[in-house]
Amino acid sequence: MYLGPNLGLTIIRTRHSIRQYKDEPIEEKIIQNALDCARLAPTARNEQPWLFGVVRDKETLAKIAGLADHGKFIAGAQVCFAVFGKRDAKYYLEDCSAATTQLILGLWAYGIGSCWVAGEKKDYAEDVRALLGVPEEYSLVSLLPAGYPKELTLAEKKDLDDLVFRERYSGN
């Protein structure tokens, strides 16, 4: 079996969090394609309980940055996606997390960096929901500021052997 170069694996293996962005606009077609990747994420019972917000307005980005305790860099993004899940869907958190991941990878396929900023269980979640005019039936799961990276550095990750067990965990 040939296991040579694979674009999908390259995208996944090189993705990392980006918090500083160039002042360069992102084409609408790229945003649409990345959102389509999110839309196609796995979802329990095919519920698709998500709602995706796209924020480009600099004033609104600054307001979101002011609300998010660990997301001040959102103000410098070219776009910020807000992923919401229907509160009454049993697995909205898992489903919307899968959609967020696919959105991240869809963006990175075009060289657009992003950084997952928590929404679920954060004190500012309701304020962001209200700011964006999203109905109360939805809960903020994640914020995803994005843009072309100012610089590329790969974060160090733990070794795979330190994270995997086979069949039954026996301790390390």
Coordinates of N, CA and C in Angstrom, one line a residue:
M1 N 0.8 -1.2 0.0 CA 0.0 0.0 0.0 C 0.9 1.2 0.0
Y2 N 0.6 2.2 -0.9 CA 1.3 3.4 -1.0 C 0.9 4.4 0.1
L3 N 1.8 4.9 0.9 CA 1.5 5.9 2.0 C 2.3 7.1 1.8
G4 N 2.4 7.6 0.5 CA 3.2 8.8 0.2 C 2.5 10.0 0.6
P5 N 2.9 11.2 0.0 CA 2.3 12.5 0.4 C 0.8 12.5 0.4
N6 N 0.2 13.2 1.4 CA -1.2 13.2 1.5 C -1.6 14.7 1.9
L7 N -2.3 15.4 1.1 CA -2.6 16.8 1.4 C -3.4 16.9 2.6
G8 N -4.4 16.0 2.8 CA -5.2 16.1 4.0 C -4.4 16.0 5.3
L9 N -3.5 15.0 5.3 CA -2.6 14.8 6.5 C -1.7 16.0 6.7
T10 N -1.2 16.6 5.6 CA -0.3 17.8 5.7 C -1.1 18.9 6.3
I11 N -2.3 19.1 5.9 CA -3.1 20.2 6.5 C -3.3 20.0 8.0
I12 N -3.7 18.8 8.4 CA -3.9 18.5 9.8 C -2.6 18.6 10.6
R13 N -1.5 18.1 10.1 CA -0.3 18.1 10.9 C 0.4 19.5 11.0
T14 N 0.1 20.4 10.1 CA 0.7 21.7 10.1 C -0.1 22.7 10.8
R15 N -1.4 22.5 11.0 CA -2.3 23.4 11.7 C -1.8 23.7 13.1
H16 N -1.9 25.0 13.4 CA -1.6 25.4 14.8 C -2.3 26.7 15.0
S17 N -2.4 27.1 16.3 CA -3.1 28.3 16.6 C -2.3 29.6 16.2
I18 N -3.0 30.5 15.5 CA -2.5 31.8 15.1 C -3.2 32.9 15.7
R19 N -2.5 33.8 16.3 CA -3.1 34.9 17.1 C -2.7 36.3 16.5
Q20 N -1.9 36.3 15.5 CA -1.5 37.6 14.9 C -1.7 37.5 13.4
Y21 N -2.4 38.4 12.8 CA -2.8 38.3 11.4 C -2.4 39.5 10.6
K22 N -2.1 39.2 9.3 CA -1.8 40.3 8.4 C -3.1 41.1 8.1
D23 N -2.8 42.4 7.7 CA -4.0 43.2 7.3 C -4.3 42.9 5.9
E24 N -4.7 41.8 5.6 CA -5.0 41.3 4.2 C -6.4 40.6 4.2
P25 N -7.3 41.2 3.4 CA -8.6 40.6 3.4 C -8.7 39.1 2.9
I26 N -9.7 38.4 3.3 CA -9.9 37.1 2.9 C -11.1 37.0 1.9
E27 N -10.9 36.4 0.8 CA -11.9 36.3 -0.2 C -13.2 35.6 0.3
E28 N -14.3 36.1 -0.1 CA -15.6 35.6 0.3 C -15.7 34.1 0.0
K29 N -15.2 33.7 -1.2 CA -15.2 32.3 -1.6 C -14.5 31.4 -0.6
I30 N -13.4 31.8 -0.1 CA -12.7 31.0 0.9 C -13.5 30.9 2.2
I31 N -14.1 32.0 2.6 CA -15.0 31.9 3.8 C -16.2 30.9 3.5
Q32 N -16.8 31.0 2.3 CA -17.9 30.1 2.0 C -17.4 28.7 2.0
N33 N -16.3 28.4 1.4 CA -15.8 27.0 1.4 C -15.5 26.5 2.8
A34 N -14.9 27.3 3.6 CA -14.6 26.9 5.0 C -15.9 26.6 5.8
L35 N -16.9 27.5 5.6 CA -18.2 27.3 6.2 C -18.8 26.0 5.7
D36 N -18.6 25.7 4.5 CA -19.2 24.5 3.9 C -18.5 23.2 4.6
C37 N -17.2 23.3 4.8 CA -16.5 22.3 5.6 C -17.2 22.1 7.0
A38 N -17.5 23.2 7.6 CA -18.1 23.1 9.0 C -19.5 22.5 8.9
R39 N -20.2 22.9 7.9 CA -21.6 22.4 7.7 C -21.6 20.8 7.5
L40 N -20.5 20.3 6.9 CA -20.4 18.9 6.6 C -19.8 18.1 7.8
A41 N -19.7 18.7 8.9 CA -19.1 18.0 10.1 C -20.0 16.8 10.5
P42 N -19.4 15.8 11.2 CA -20.2 14.8 11.8 C -21.1 15.3 12.9
T43 N -22.3 14.8 13.0 CA -23.3 15.3 13.9 C -24.2 14.1 14.4
A44 N -24.4 14.0 15.7 CA -25.2 13.0 16.3 C -26.6 13.0 15.7
R45 N -27.1 11.9 15.3 CA -28.5 11.8 14.8 C -28.7 12.7 13.6
N46 N -27.7 13.2 13.0 CA -27.7 14.2 11.9 C -28.6 15.4 12.3
E47 N -28.5 15.8 13.5 CA -29.3 17.0 14.0 C -28.8 18.3 13.4
Q48 N -27.5 18.4 13.2 CA -26.9 19.7 12.7 C -27.4 20.9 13.5
P49 N -27.2 20.9 14.8 CA -27.8 21.9 15.6 C -27.0 23.3 15.6
W50 N -26.2 23.5 14.6 CA -25.4 24.7 14.6 C -25.9 25.9 13.9
L51 N -25.3 27.0 14.2 CA -25.6 28.3 13.6 C -24.2 29.0 13.5
F52 N -23.8 29.4 12.3 CA -22.5 30.0 12.2 C -22.6 31.5 11.9
G53 N -21.9 32.3 12.7 CA -21.9 33.7 12.5 C -20.6 34.1 11.9
V54 N -20.6 35.1 11.0 CA -19.4 35.6 10.3 C -19.3 37.1 10.6
V55 N -18.3 37.5 11.3 CA -18.1 38.9 11.7 C -16.9 39.5 11.1
R56 N -17.0 40.5 10.3 CA -15.9 41.2 9.6 C -15.8 42.7 10.1
D57 N -16.8 43.2 10.6 CA -16.8 44.6 11.0 C -15.9 44.9 12.1
K58 N -14.9 45.8 11.9 CA -13.8 46.0 12.9 C -14.4 46.5 14.2
E59 N -15.4 47.3 14.2 CA -16.0 47.7 15.5 C -16.6 46.5 16.3
T60 N -17.3 45.6 15.6 CA -17.8 44.5 16.2 C -16.7 43.5 16.7
L61 N -15.7 43.4 15.9 CA -14.6 42.5 16.3 C -13.9 43.1 17.6
A62 N -13.8 44.4 17.7 CA -13.2 45.0 18.9 C -14.1 44.7 20.1
K63 N -15.4 44.8 19.9 CA -16.4 44.5 21.0 C -16.3 43.1 21.5
I64 N -16.2 42.2 20.5 CA -16.1 40.7 20.9 C -14.7 40.6 21.7
A65 N -13.7 41.2 21.2 CA -12.3 41.1 21.8 C -12.4 41.6 23.2
G66 N -13.2 42.7 23.4 CA -13.3 43.3 24.7 C -14.1 42.4 25.7
L67 N -14.9 41.5 25.2 CA -15.7 40.6 26.0 C -15.0 39.3 26.4
A68 N -14.2 38.8 25.4 CA -13.5 37.5 25.6 C -12.3 37.7 26.5
D69 N -12.2 37.0 27.6 CA -11.1 37.1 28.6 C -9.8 36.7 28.0
H70 N -9.8 35.7 27.1 CA -8.5 35.3 26.5 C -8.5 35.4 25.0
G71 N -9.2 36.5 24.5 CA -9.3 36.6 23.1 C -9.2 38.1 22.6
K72 N -8.3 38.8 23.3 CA -8.1 40.2 22.9 C -7.6 40.4 21.5
F73 N -6.9 39.3 21.0 CA -6.4 39.4 19.6 C -7.4 39.3 18.5
I74 N -8.7 39.0 18.9 CA -9.8 38.9 18.0 C -9.9 40.3 17.2
A75 N -9.6 41.3 17.9 CA -9.7 42.7 17.3 C -8.8 42.8 16.1
G76 N -7.7 42.1 16.0 CA -6.8 42.1 14.8 C -7.1 41.1 13.7
A77 N -8.1 40.3 13.9 CA -8.5 39.3 12.9 C -9.2 40.0 11.7
Q78 N -9.1 39.3 10.6 CA -9.8 39.8 9.4 C -11.3 39.4 9.5
V79 N -11.5 38.3 10.2 CA -12.9 37.7 10.4 C -12.9 36.9 11.7
C80 N -14.1 36.9 12.3 CA -14.3 36.0 13.4 C -15.5 35.2 13.2
F81 N -15.4 33.9 13.3 CA -16.6 33.1 13.2 C -17.1 32.8 14.6
A82 N -18.4 32.8 14.7 CA -19.0 32.4 16.0 C -19.8 31.2 15.8
V83 N -19.5 30.1 16.5 CA -20.3 28.9 16.3 C -21.2 28.7 17.5
F84 N -22.5 28.6 17.2 CA -23.5 28.5 18.2 C -24.2 27.1 18.0
G85 N -24.7 26.6 19.1 CA -25.5 25.3 19.1 C -26.8 25.5 19.7
K86 N -27.8 24.7 19.2 CA -29.1 24.8 19.8 C -29.1 24.1 21.2
R87 N -29.5 24.9 22.2 CA -29.4 24.4 23.5 C -30.1 23.1 23.8
D88 N -31.2 22.9 23.1 CA -32.1 21.7 23.4 C -31.6 20.4 22.6
A89 N -30.6 20.6 21.8 CA -30.0 19.4 21.1 C -29.0 18.7 22.1
K90 N -29.3 17.4 22.4 CA -28.5 16.7 23.4 C -27.0 16.8 23.2
Y91 N -26.5 16.7 22.0 CA -25.1 16.7 21.7 C -24.6 17.9 21.0
Y92 N -25.2 19.1 21.3 CA -24.8 20.3 20.5 C -23.3 20.6 20.8
L93 N -22.8 20.4 22.0 CA -21.4 20.7 22.2 C -20.5 19.9 21.4
E94 N -20.7 18.6 21.4 CA -19.9 17.7 20.6 C -20.0 18.0 19.1
D95 N -21.2 18.2 18.6 CA -21.5 18.5 17.2 C -20.8 19.8 16.8
C96 N -21.0 20.8 17.6 CA -20.4 22.2 17.2 C -18.9 22.2 17.4
S97 N -18.4 21.4 18.3 CA -16.9 21.2 18.4 C -16.4 20.6 17.1
A98 N -17.0 19.6 16.6 CA -16.6 18.9 15.3 C -16.7 19.9 14.2
A99 N -17.8 20.7 14.2 CA -17.9 21.7 13.1 C -16.8 22.8 13.2
T100 N -16.5 23.2 14.4 CA -15.4 24.2 14.6 C -14.1 23.6 14.1
T101 N -13.8 22.4 14.4 CA -12.6 21.7 13.9 C -12.5 21.7 12.4
Q102 N -13.6 21.4 11.8 CA -13.6 21.3 10.3 C -13.5 22.7 9.7
L103 N -14.1 23.7 10.4 CA -13.9 25.1 9.9 C -12.4 25.5 10.0
I104 N -11.8 25.2 11.1 CA -10.3 25.5 11.3 C -9.5 24.8 10.1
L105 N -9.8 23.6 9.8 CA -9.1 22.9 8.8 C -9.4 23.4 7.4
G106 N -10.7 23.8 7.2 CA -11.1 24.3 5.9 C -10.4 25.7 5.7
L107 N -10.2 26.5 6.7 CA -9.5 27.7 6.6 C -8.0 27.5 6.3
W108 N -7.4 26.5 7.1 CA -6.0 26.3 7.0 C -5.6 25.7 5.6
A109 N -6.6 25.0 4.9 CA -6.3 24.5 3.6 C -6.0 25.7 2.6
Y110 N -6.5 26.9 2.9 CA -6.2 28.1 2.1 C -5.1 28.9 2.7
G111 N -4.4 28.5 3.8 CA -3.4 29.2 4.4 C -3.9 30.3 5.4
I112 N -5.2 30.2 5.8 CA -5.8 31.1 6.7 C -5.6 30.5 8.1
G113 N -4.9 31.2 9.0 CA -4.7 30.8 10.4 C -5.9 31.2 11.3
S114 N -6.0 30.4 12.4 CA -7.1 30.7 13.3 C -6.7 30.3 14.7
C115 N -7.5 30.6 15.6 CA -7.3 30.2 17.0 C -8.6 30.0 17.7
W116 N -8.9 28.8 18.2 CA -10.1 28.4 18.9 C -10.2 29.2 20.2
V117 N -11.2 30.0 20.3 CA -11.4 30.7 21.6 C -12.7 30.2 22.2
A118 N -12.6 29.7 23.4 CA -13.8 29.1 24.1 C -15.0 30.0 24.1
G119 N -16.1 29.4 24.1 CA -17.4 30.1 24.2 C -18.2 29.4 25.3
E120 N -18.4 28.1 25.2 CA -19.2 27.3 26.1 C -18.6 27.5 27.5
K121 N -19.5 27.7 28.4 CA -19.3 27.9 29.9 C -18.5 29.1 30.2
K122 N -18.3 30.0 29.3 CA -17.5 31.3 29.6 C -18.5 32.3 30.0
D123 N -18.1 33.2 30.9 CA -19.0 34.3 31.4 C -19.5 35.2 30.3
Y124 N -18.7 35.4 29.3 CA -19.0 36.3 28.2 C -19.9 35.7 27.1
A125 N -20.2 34.4 27.2 CA -20.9 33.7 26.1 C -22.3 34.4 25.8
E126 N -23.0 34.7 26.9 CA -24.3 35.4 26.7 C -24.2 36.8 26.1
D127 N -23.2 37.5 26.5 CA -22.9 38.8 26.0 C -22.6 38.8 24.5
V128 N -21.8 37.8 24.1 CA -21.5 37.7 22.7 C -22.8 37.3 21.9
R129 N -23.5 36.4 22.4 CA -24.8 36.0 21.8 C -25.7 37.2 21.6
A130 N -25.9 38.0 22.7 CA -26.7 39.2 22.6 C -26.2 40.2 21.6
L131 N -24.8 40.4 21.6 CA -24.2 41.4 20.8 C -24.5 41.1 19.3
L132 N -24.5 39.8 19.0 CA -24.7 39.4 17.6 C -26.1 39.1 17.3
G133 N -27.0 39.3 18.2 CA -28.5 39.2 18.0 C -28.9 37.8 17.7
V134 N -28.2 36.8 18.3 CA -28.6 35.4 18.1 C -29.7 35.1 19.1
P135 N -30.7 34.4 18.7 CA -31.8 34.0 19.6 C -31.3 33.2 20.8
E136 N -32.0 33.3 21.9 CA -31.7 32.6 23.2 C -31.6 31.1 23.1
E137 N -32.3 30.5 22.1 CA -32.3 29.1 21.9 C -30.9 28.5 21.6
Y138 N -30.0 29.4 21.3 CA -28.6 29.0 20.9 C -27.6 29.4 22.0
S139 N -26.6 28.6 22.1 CA -25.5 28.8 23.1 C -24.2 28.9 22.3
L140 N -23.4 29.9 22.7 CA -22.1 30.1 22.0 C -21.1 28.9 22.4
V141 N -20.6 28.2 21.4 CA -19.7 27.1 21.6 C -18.3 27.6 21.4
S142 N -18.0 28.4 20.3 CA -16.7 28.8 20.1 C -16.6 30.1 19.3
L143 N -15.5 30.8 19.4 CA -15.2 31.9 18.6 C -13.9 31.5 17.8
L144 N -13.9 31.9 16.6 CA -12.7 31.5 15.7 C -12.2 32.7 14.9
P145 N -11.4 33.5 15.5 CA -10.8 34.6 14.8 C -9.8 34.0 13.7
A146 N -9.7 34.7 12.6 CA -8.9 34.1 11.5 C -8.3 35.2 10.6
G147 N -7.2 34.9 10.0 CA -6.6 35.8 9.0 C -5.3 35.1 8.5
Y148 N -4.7 35.8 7.6 CA -3.4 35.3 7.1 C -2.4 35.5 8.2
P149 N -1.6 34.5 8.5 CA -0.7 34.6 9.6 C 0.4 35.6 9.4
K150 N 0.7 36.4 10.4 CA 1.9 37.3 10.3 C 3.2 36.5 10.3
E151 N 3.2 35.4 11.1 CA 4.4 34.6 11.1 C 4.0 33.2 11.3
L152 N 4.8 32.2 10.9 CA 4.5 30.8 11.0 C 5.5 30.2 12.0
T153 N 5.0 29.6 13.1 CA 5.8 28.9 14.0 C 5.0 27.7 14.4
L154 N 5.6 26.5 14.5 CA 4.9 25.3 14.9 C 5.0 25.1 16.4
A155 N 3.9 24.9 17.1 CA 3.9 24.7 18.5 C 4.5 23.2 18.8
E156 N 5.2 23.1 19.9 CA 5.6 21.7 20.2 C 4.5 20.9 20.7
K157 N 4.4 19.7 20.3 CA 3.3 18.8 20.8 C 4.0 17.6 21.4
K158 N 3.2 17.0 22.3 CA 3.7 15.8 23.0 C 3.9 14.7 22.0
D159 N 4.8 13.7 22.3 CA 5.1 12.6 21.5 C 3.9 11.6 21.5
L160 N 3.6 11.1 20.4 CA 2.5 10.2 20.2 C 2.6 9.0 21.2
D161 N 3.8 8.5 21.4 CA 3.9 7.3 22.2 C 3.5 7.6 23.7
D162 N 3.6 8.9 24.1 CA 3.2 9.3 25.4 C 1.7 9.4 25.6
L163 N 1.0 9.4 24.5 CA -0.5 9.6 24.5 C -1.4 8.5 24.2
V164 N -0.8 7.4 23.7 CA -1.5 6.3 23.2 C -1.4 5.0 24.0
F165 N -2.4 4.3 24.3 CA -2.3 2.9 24.8 C -3.2 2.0 23.8
R166 N -2.8 0.8 23.9 CA -3.5 -0.2 23.0 C -4.2 -1.3 23.8
E167 N -5.4 -1.5 23.5 CA -6.3 -2.5 24.2 C -6.7 -2.1 25.6
R168 N -5.7 -1.9 26.5 CA -6.0 -1.7 27.9 C -4.9 -0.8 28.5
Y169 N -5.3 0.2 29.2 CA -4.3 1.1 29.8 C -3.6 0.4 31.0
S170 N -2.3 0.5 31.0 CA -1.6 -0.2 32.1 C -0.6 0.8 32.8
G171 N -0.8 2.1 32.6 CA 0.1 3.1 33.2 C 1.4 3.3 32.5
N172 N 2.0 4.4 32.8 CA 3.3 4.6 32.1 C 4.4 4.7 33.1

